[in-house]
mmCIF file of C-alpha atoms and ligand atoms in Angstrom:
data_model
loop_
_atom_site.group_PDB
_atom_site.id
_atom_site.type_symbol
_atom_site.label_atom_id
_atom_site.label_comp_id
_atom_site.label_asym_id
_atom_site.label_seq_id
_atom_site.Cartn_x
_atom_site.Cartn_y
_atom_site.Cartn_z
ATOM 1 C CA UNK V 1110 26.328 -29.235 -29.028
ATOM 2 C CA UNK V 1111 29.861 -27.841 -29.607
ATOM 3 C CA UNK V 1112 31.725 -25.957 -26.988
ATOM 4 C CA UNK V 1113 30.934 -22.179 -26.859
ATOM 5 C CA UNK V 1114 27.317 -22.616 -28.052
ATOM 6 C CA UNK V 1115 25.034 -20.304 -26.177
ATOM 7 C CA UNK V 1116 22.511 -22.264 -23.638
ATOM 8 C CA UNK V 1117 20.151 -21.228 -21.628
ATOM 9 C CA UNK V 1118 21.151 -21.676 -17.693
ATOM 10 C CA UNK V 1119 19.430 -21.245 -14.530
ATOM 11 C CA UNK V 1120 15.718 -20.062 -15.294
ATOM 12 C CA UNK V 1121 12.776 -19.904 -12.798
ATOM 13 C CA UNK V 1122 9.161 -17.926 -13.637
ATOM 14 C CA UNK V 1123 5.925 -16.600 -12.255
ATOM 15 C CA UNK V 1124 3.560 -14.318 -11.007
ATOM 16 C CA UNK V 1125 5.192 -12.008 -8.467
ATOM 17 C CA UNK V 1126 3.051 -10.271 -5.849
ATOM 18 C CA UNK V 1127 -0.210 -11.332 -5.978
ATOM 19 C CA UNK V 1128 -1.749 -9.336 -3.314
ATOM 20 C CA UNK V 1129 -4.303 -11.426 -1.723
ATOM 21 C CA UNK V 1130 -6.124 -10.559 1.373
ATOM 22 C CA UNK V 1131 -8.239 -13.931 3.294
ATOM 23 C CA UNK V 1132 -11.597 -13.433 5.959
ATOM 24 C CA UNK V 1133 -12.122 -16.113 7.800
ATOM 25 C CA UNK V 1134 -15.975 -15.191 8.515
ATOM 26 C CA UNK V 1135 -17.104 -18.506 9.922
ATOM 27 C CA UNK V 1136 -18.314 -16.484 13.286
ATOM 28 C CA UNK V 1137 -18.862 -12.797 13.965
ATOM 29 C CA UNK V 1138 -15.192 -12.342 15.359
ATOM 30 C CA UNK V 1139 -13.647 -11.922 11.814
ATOM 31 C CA UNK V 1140 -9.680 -13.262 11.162
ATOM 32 C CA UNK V 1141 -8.148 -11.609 8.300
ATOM 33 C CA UNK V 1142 -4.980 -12.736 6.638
ATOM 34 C CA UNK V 1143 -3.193 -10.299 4.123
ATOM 35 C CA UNK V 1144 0.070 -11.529 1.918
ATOM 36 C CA UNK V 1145 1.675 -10.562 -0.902
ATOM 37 C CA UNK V 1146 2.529 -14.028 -2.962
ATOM 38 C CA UNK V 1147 5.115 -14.760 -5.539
ATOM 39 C CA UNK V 1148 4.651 -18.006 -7.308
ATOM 40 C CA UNK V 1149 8.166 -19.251 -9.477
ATOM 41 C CA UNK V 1150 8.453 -22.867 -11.357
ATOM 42 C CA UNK V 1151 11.618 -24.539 -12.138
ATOM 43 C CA UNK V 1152 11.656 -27.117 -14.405
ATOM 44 C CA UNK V 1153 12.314 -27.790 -17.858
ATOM 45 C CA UNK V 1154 11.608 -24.987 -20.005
ATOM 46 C CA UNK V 1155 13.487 -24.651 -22.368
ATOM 47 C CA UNK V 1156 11.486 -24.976 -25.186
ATOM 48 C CA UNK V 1157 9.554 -22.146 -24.202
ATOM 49 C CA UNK V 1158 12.991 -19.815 -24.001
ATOM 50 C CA UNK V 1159 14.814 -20.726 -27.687
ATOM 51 C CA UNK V 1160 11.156 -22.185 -29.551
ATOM 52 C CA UNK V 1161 8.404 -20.001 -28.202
ATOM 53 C CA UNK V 1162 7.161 -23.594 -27.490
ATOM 54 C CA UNK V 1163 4.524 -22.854 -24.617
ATOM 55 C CA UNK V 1164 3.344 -26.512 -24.084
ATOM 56 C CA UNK V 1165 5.051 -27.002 -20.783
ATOM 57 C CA UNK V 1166 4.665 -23.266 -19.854
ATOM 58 C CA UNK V 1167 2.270 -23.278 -16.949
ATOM 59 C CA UNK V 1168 0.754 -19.870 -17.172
ATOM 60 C CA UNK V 1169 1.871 -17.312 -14.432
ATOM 61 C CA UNK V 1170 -1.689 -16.595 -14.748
ATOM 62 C CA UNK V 1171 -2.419 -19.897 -14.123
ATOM 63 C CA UNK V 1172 -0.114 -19.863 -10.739
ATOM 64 C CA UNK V 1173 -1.854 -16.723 -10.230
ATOM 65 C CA UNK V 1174 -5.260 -18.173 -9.498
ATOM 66 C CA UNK V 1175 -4.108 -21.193 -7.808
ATOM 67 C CA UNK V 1176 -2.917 -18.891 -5.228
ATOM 68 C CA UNK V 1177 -6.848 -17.093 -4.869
ATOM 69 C CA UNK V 1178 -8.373 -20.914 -5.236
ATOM 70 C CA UNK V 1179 -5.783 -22.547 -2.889
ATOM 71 C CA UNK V 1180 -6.610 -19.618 -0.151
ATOM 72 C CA UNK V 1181 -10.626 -20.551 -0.748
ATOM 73 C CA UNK V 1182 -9.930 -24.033 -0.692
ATOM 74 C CA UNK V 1183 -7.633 -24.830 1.712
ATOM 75 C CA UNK V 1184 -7.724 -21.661 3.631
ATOM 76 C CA UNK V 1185 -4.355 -20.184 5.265
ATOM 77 C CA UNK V 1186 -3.307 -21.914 8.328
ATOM 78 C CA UNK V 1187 0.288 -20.172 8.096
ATOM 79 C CA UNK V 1188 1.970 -19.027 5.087
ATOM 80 C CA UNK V 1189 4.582 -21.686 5.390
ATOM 81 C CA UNK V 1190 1.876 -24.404 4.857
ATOM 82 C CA UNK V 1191 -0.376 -22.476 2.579
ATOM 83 C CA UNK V 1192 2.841 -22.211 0.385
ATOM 84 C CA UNK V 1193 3.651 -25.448 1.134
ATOM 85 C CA UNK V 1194 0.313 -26.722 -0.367
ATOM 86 C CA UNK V 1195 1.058 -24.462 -3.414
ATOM 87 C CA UNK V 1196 4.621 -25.922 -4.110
ATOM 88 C CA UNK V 1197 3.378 -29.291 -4.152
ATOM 89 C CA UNK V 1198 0.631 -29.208 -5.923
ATOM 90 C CA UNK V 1199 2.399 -27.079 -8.809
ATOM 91 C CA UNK V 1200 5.370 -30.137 -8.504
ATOM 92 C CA UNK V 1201 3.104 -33.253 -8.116
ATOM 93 C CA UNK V 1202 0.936 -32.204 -11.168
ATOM 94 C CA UNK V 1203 3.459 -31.029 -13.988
ATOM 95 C CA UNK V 1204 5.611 -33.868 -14.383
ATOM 96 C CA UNK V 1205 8.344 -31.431 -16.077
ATOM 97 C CA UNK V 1206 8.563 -29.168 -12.911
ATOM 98 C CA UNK V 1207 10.356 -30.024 -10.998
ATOM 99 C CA UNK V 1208 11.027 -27.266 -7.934
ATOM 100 C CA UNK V 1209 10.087 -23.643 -7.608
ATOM 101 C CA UNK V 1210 10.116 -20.773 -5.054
ATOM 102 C CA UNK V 1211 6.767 -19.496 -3.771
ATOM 103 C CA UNK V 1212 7.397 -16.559 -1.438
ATOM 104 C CA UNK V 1213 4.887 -14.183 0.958
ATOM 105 C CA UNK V 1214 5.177 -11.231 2.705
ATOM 106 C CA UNK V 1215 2.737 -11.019 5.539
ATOM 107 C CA UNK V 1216 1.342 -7.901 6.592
ATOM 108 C CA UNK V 1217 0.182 -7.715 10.367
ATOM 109 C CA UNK V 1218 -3.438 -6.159 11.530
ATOM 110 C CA UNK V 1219 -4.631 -5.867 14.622
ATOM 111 C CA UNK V 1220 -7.508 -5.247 16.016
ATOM 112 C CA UNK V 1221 -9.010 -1.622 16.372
ATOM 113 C CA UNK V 1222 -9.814 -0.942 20.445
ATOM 114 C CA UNK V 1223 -12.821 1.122 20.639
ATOM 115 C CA UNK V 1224 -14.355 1.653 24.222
ATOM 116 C CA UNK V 1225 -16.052 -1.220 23.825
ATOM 117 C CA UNK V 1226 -12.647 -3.509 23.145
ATOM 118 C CA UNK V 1227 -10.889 -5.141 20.618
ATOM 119 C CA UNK V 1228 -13.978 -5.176 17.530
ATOM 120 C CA UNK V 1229 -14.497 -7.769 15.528
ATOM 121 C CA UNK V 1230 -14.200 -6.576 12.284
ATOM 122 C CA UNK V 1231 -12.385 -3.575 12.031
ATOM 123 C CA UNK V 1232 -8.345 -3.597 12.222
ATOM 124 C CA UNK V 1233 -4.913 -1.590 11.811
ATOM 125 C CA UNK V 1234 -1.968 -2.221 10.046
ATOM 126 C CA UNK V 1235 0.807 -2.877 12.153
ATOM 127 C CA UNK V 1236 3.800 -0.400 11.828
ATOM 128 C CA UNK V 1237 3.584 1.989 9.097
ATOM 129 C CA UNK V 1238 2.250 5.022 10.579
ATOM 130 C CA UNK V 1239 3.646 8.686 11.495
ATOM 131 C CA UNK V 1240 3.075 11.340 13.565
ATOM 132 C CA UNK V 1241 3.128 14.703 11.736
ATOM 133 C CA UNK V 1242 3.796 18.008 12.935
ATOM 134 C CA UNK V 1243 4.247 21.760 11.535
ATOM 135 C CA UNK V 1244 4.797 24.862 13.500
ATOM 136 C CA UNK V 1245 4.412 28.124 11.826
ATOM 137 C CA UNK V 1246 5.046 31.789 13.199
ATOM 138 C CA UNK V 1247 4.592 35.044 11.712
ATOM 139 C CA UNK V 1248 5.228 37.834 13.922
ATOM 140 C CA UNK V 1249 3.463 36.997 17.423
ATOM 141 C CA UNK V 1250 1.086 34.897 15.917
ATOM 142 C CA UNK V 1251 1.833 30.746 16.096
ATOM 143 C CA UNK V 1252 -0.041 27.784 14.627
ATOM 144 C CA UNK V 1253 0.362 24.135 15.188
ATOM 145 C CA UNK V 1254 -0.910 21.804 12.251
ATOM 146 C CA UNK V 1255 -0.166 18.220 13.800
ATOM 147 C CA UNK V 1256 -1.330 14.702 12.051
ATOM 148 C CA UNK V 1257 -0.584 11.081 11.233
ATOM 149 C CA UNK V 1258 -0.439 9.480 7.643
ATOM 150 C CA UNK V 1259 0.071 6.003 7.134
ATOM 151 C CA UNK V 1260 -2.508 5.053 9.532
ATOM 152 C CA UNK V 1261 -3.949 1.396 7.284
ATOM 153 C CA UNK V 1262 -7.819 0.448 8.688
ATOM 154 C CA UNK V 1263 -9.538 -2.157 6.906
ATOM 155 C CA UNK V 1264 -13.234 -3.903 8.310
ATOM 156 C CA UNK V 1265 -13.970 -6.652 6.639
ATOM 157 C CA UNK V 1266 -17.999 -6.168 6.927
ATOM 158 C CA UNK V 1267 -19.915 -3.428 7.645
ATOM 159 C CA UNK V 1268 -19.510 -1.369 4.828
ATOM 160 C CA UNK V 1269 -22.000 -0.886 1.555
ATOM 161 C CA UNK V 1270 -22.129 1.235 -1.227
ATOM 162 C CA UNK V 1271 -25.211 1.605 -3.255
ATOM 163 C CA UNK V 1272 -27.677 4.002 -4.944
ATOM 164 C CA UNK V 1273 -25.114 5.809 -6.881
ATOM 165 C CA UNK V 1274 -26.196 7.641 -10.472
ATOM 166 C CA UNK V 1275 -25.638 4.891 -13.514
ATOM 167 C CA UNK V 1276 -24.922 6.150 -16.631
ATOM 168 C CA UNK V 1277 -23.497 3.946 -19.906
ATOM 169 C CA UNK V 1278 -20.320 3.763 -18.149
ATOM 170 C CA UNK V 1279 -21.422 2.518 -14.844
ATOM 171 C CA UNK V 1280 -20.246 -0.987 -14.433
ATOM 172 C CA UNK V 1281 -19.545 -1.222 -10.501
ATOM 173 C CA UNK V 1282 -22.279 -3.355 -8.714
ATOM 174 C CA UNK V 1283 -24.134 -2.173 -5.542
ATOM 175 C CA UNK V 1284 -23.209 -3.608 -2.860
ATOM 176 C CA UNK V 1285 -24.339 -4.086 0.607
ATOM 177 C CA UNK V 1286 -21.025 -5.951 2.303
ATOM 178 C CA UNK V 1287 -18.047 -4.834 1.363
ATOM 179 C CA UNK V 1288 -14.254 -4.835 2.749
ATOM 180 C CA UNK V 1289 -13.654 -0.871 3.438
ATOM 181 C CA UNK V 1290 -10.025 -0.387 3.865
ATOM 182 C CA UNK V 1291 -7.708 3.171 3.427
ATOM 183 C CA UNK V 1292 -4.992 5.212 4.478
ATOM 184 C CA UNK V 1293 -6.088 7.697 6.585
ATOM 185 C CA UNK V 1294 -4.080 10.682 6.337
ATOM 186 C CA UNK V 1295 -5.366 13.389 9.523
ATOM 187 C CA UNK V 1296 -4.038 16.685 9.844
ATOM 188 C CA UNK V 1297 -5.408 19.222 12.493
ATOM 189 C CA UNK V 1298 -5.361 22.705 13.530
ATOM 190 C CA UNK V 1299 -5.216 23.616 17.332
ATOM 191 C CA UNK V 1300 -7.017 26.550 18.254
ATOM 192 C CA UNK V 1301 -5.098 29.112 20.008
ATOM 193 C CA UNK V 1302 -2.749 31.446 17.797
ATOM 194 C CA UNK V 1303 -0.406 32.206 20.452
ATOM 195 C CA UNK V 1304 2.867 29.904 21.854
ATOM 196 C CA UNK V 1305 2.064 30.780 25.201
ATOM 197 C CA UNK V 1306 -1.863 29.524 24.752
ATOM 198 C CA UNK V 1307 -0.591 26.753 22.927
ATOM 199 C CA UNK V 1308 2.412 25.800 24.804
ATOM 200 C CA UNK V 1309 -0.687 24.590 27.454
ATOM 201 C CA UNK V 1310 -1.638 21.782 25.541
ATOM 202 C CA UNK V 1311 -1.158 18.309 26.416
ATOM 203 C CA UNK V 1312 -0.242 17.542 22.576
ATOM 204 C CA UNK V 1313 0.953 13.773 22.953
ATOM 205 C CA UNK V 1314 -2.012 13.410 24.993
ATOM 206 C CA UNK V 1315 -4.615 15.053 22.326
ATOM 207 C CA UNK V 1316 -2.640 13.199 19.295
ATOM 208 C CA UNK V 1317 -3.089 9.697 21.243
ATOM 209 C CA UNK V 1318 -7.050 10.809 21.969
ATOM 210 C CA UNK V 1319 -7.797 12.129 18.303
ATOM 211 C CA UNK V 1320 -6.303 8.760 16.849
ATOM 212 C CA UNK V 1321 -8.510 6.845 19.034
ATOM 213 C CA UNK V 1322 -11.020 9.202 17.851
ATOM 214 C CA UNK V 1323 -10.729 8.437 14.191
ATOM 215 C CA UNK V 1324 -10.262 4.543 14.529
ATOM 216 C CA UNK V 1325 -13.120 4.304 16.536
ATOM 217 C CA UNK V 1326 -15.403 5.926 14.418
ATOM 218 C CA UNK V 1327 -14.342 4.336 11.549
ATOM 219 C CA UNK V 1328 -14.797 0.896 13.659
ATOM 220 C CA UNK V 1329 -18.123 1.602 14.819
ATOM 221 C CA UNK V 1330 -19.987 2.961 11.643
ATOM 222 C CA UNK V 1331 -21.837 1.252 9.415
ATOM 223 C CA UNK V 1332 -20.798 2.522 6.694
ATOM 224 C CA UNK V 1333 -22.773 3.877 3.363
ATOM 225 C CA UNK V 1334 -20.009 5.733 1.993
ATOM 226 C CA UNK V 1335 -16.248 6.269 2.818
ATOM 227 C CA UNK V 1336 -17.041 9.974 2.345
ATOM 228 C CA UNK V 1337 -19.721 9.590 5.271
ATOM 229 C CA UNK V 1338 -17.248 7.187 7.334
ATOM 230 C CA UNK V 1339 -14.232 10.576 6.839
ATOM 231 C CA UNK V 1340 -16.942 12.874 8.148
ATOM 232 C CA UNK V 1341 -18.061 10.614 10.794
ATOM 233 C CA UNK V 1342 -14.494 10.595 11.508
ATOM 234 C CA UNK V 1343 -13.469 14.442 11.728
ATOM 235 C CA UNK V 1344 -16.979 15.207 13.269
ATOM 236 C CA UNK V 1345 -16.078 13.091 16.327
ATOM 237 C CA UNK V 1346 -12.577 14.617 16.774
ATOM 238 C CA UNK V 1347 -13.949 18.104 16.964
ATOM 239 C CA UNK V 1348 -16.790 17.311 19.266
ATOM 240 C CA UNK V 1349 -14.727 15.902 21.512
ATOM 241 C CA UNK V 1350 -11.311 18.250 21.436
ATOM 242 C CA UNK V 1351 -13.173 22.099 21.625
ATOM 243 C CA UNK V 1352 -8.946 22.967 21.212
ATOM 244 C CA UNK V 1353 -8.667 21.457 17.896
ATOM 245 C CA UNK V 1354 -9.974 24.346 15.416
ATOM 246 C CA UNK V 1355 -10.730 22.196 12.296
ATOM 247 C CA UNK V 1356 -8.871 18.413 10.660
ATOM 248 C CA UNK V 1357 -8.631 18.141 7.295
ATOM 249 C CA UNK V 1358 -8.283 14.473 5.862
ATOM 250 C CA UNK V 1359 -7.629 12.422 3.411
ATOM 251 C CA UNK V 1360 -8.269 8.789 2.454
ATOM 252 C CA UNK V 1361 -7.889 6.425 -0.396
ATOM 253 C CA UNK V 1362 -10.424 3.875 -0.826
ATOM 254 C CA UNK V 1363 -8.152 0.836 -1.252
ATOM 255 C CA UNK V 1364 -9.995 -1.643 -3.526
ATOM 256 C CA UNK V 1365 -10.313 -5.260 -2.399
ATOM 257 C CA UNK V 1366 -12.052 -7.207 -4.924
ATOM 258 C CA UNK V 1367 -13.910 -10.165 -4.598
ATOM 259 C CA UNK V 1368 -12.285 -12.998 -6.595
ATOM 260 C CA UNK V 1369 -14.258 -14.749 -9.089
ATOM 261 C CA UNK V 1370 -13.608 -18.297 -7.932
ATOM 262 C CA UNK V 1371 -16.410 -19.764 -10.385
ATOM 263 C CA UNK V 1372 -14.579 -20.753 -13.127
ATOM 264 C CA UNK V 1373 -12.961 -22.721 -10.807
ATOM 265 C CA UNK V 1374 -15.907 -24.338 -9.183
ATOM 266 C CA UNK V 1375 -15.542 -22.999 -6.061
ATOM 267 C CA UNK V 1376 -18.068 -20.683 -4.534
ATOM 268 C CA UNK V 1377 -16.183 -17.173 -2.848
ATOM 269 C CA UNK V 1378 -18.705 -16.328 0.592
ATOM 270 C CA UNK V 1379 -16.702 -12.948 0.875
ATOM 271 C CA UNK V 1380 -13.183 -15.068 1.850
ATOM 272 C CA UNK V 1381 -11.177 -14.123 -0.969
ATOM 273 C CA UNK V 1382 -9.856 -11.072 -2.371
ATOM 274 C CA UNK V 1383 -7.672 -8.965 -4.526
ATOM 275 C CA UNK V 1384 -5.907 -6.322 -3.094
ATOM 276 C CA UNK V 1385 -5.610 -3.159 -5.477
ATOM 277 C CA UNK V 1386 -3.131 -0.885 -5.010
ATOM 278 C CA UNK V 1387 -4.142 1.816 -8.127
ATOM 279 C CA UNK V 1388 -6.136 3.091 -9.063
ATOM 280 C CA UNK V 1389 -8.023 3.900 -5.695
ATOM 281 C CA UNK V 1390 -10.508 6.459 -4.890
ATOM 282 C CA UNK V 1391 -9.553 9.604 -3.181
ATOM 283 C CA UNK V 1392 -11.599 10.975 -0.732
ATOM 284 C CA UNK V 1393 -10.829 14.115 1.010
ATOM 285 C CA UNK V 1394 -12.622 16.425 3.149
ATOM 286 C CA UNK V 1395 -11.818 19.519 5.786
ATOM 287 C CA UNK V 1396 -14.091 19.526 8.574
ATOM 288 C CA UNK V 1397 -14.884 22.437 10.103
ATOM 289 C CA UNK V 1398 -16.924 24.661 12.828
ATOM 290 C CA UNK V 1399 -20.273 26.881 11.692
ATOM 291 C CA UNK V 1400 -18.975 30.608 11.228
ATOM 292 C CA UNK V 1401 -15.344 29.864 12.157
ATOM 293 C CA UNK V 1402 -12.811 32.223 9.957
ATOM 294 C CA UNK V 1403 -10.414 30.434 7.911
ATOM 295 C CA UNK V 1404 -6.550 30.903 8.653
ATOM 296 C CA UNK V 1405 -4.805 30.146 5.189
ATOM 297 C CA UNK V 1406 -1.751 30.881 7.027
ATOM 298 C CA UNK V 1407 -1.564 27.888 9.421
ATOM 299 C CA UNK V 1408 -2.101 25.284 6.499
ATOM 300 C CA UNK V 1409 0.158 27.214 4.186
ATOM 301 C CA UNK V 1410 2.994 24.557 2.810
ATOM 302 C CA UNK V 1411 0.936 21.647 4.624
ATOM 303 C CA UNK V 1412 0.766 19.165 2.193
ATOM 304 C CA UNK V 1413 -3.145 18.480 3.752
ATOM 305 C CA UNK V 1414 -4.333 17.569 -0.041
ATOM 306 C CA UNK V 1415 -1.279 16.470 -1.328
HETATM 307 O O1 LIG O 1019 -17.245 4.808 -0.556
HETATM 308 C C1 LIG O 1019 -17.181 4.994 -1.776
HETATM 309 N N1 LIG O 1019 -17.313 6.239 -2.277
HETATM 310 C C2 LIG O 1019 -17.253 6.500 -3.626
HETATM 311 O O2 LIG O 1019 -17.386 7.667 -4.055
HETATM 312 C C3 LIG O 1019 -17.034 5.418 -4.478
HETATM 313 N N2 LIG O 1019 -16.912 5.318 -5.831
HETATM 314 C C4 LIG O 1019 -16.693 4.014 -6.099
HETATM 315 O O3 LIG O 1019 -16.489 3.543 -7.253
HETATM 316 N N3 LIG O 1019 -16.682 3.271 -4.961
HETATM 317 C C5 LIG O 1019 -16.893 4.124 -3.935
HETATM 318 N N4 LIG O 1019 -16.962 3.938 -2.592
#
């Protein structure tokens, strides 16, 4: 090689962000573990990068499911030691490889708190949720539209979908146990028009009580149908808040599929999953009181169906 040739330096490659989610089911008190994984071999590849020579090109699909089969078969004690397990075994079995970088973010539930405690199967992302407000007057008149969006549930059982129409593009299976997870997105409208009325209200108060409202129905349901779980929801906060008028919300059905660990000869009990993030299902829904006029003004430039 003569100086000034062009050489390939410092390479590493993977599969970035594999979004896996692990249940630990073994007992009715549920554990769930959620990380985002990259997987990145160093080594000797340079074949692959001036030939197109693939033989020593361990497929990031490959790394991808030996991150789903490593979580099913050696579970995920920490993700220092689940990554751990990963690095070696991508080091110790391609003689060419020779390092890497494996990588997770982990993304911290806890438990929903009904009045019945911490439940077992039903949780709430740590962290990523806000409370939403919007005042509007016109003339004496004054509404208050207040929310939360980034409020992340997930129960890992307890949740079915079947009996839906099949036509010759219906490929999604019943199911009877499912991980339900979304984003619940809540906006309401208190009921009094005036600031005087409304200046009354105990609003951090009603916005703590309507959350734990919403998580605890969406804990305590069985669930046939997200859409039945969002009107659970929004029928519980206005039975139980005669000053909130009407709640509007608004929930993606985040996807968590079941890995298929068979090729791999391993068996998948509802442990393993992939973590969608699109498409998702969109469910939305205002809930309401019989006979109650609508008032267009107080949800005017809310972005309730955005
Ligand atoms: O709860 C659900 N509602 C749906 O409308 C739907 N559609 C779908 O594919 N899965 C689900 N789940």
């Amino acid at each position: 090689m003569a100086d000034g040739d062009i050489v390939l330096g410092a390479n590493q490659y993977g599969k970035a962000e594999c979004r896996l989610v692990r249940i630990d089911r073994e007992t009715p008190v549920h554990r769930i573990t959620d990380l985002t994984v990259t997987a990145q071999l160093r080594g000797d590849f340079t074949a692959c990068h001036t030939d197109g020579d693939n033989s020593r090109v361990v497929a990031t699909d490959t790394q991808k499911n030996t991150v789903y089969a490593f979580a099913r078969e050696h579970g995920i004690a920490t993700p220092e030691t689940f990554l751990m397990t990963l690095g070696r075994h991508f080091v110790e079995g391609f003689e060419w490889v020779t390092g890497g970088r494996w990588e997770a973010q982990s993304h911290a539930w806890d438990r929903i708190v009904t009045g019945d405690g911490e439940h077992d199967h039903s949780f709430v992302r740590r962290g990523e949720e806000v409370r939403t407000t919007v005042v509007q007057k016109d003339g004496d008149a004054t509404w208050v539209v207040s929310g939360l969006s980034g409020c992340t549930v997930l129960k890992s059982t307890g949740s079915e979908f079947s009996g839906f129409p099949r036509d010759r593009y219906t490929t999604l299976a019943e199911t009877d146990d499912r991980i339900m997870a979304t984003s619940v997105t809540a906006w309401w409208r208190y009921a009094p028009e005036t600031q005087a009325e409304l200046e009354g209200l105990d609003f951090d108060g009603l916005h703590a009580a309507v959350r734990a409202a919403l998580l605890s129905t969406f804990a305590e349901v069985h669930s046939l149908a997200l859409q039945q779980t969002l009107f659970a929801m929004g029928r519980r906060v206005l039975e139980e808040h005669p000053e909130i008028a009407e709640i509007r919300l608004s929930c993606p059905n985040k996807h968590h599929f079941l890995v298929d660990l068979a090729p791999f000869g391993l068996d998948n009990p509802g442990e393993v999953f992939f973590a969608a993030d699109r498409p998702y299902g969109l469910i939305q829904a205002t809930i309401t009181r019989e006979g109650q006029p609508e008032v267009p003004q107080a949800w005017a430039t809310v972005p309730a169906f955005a």
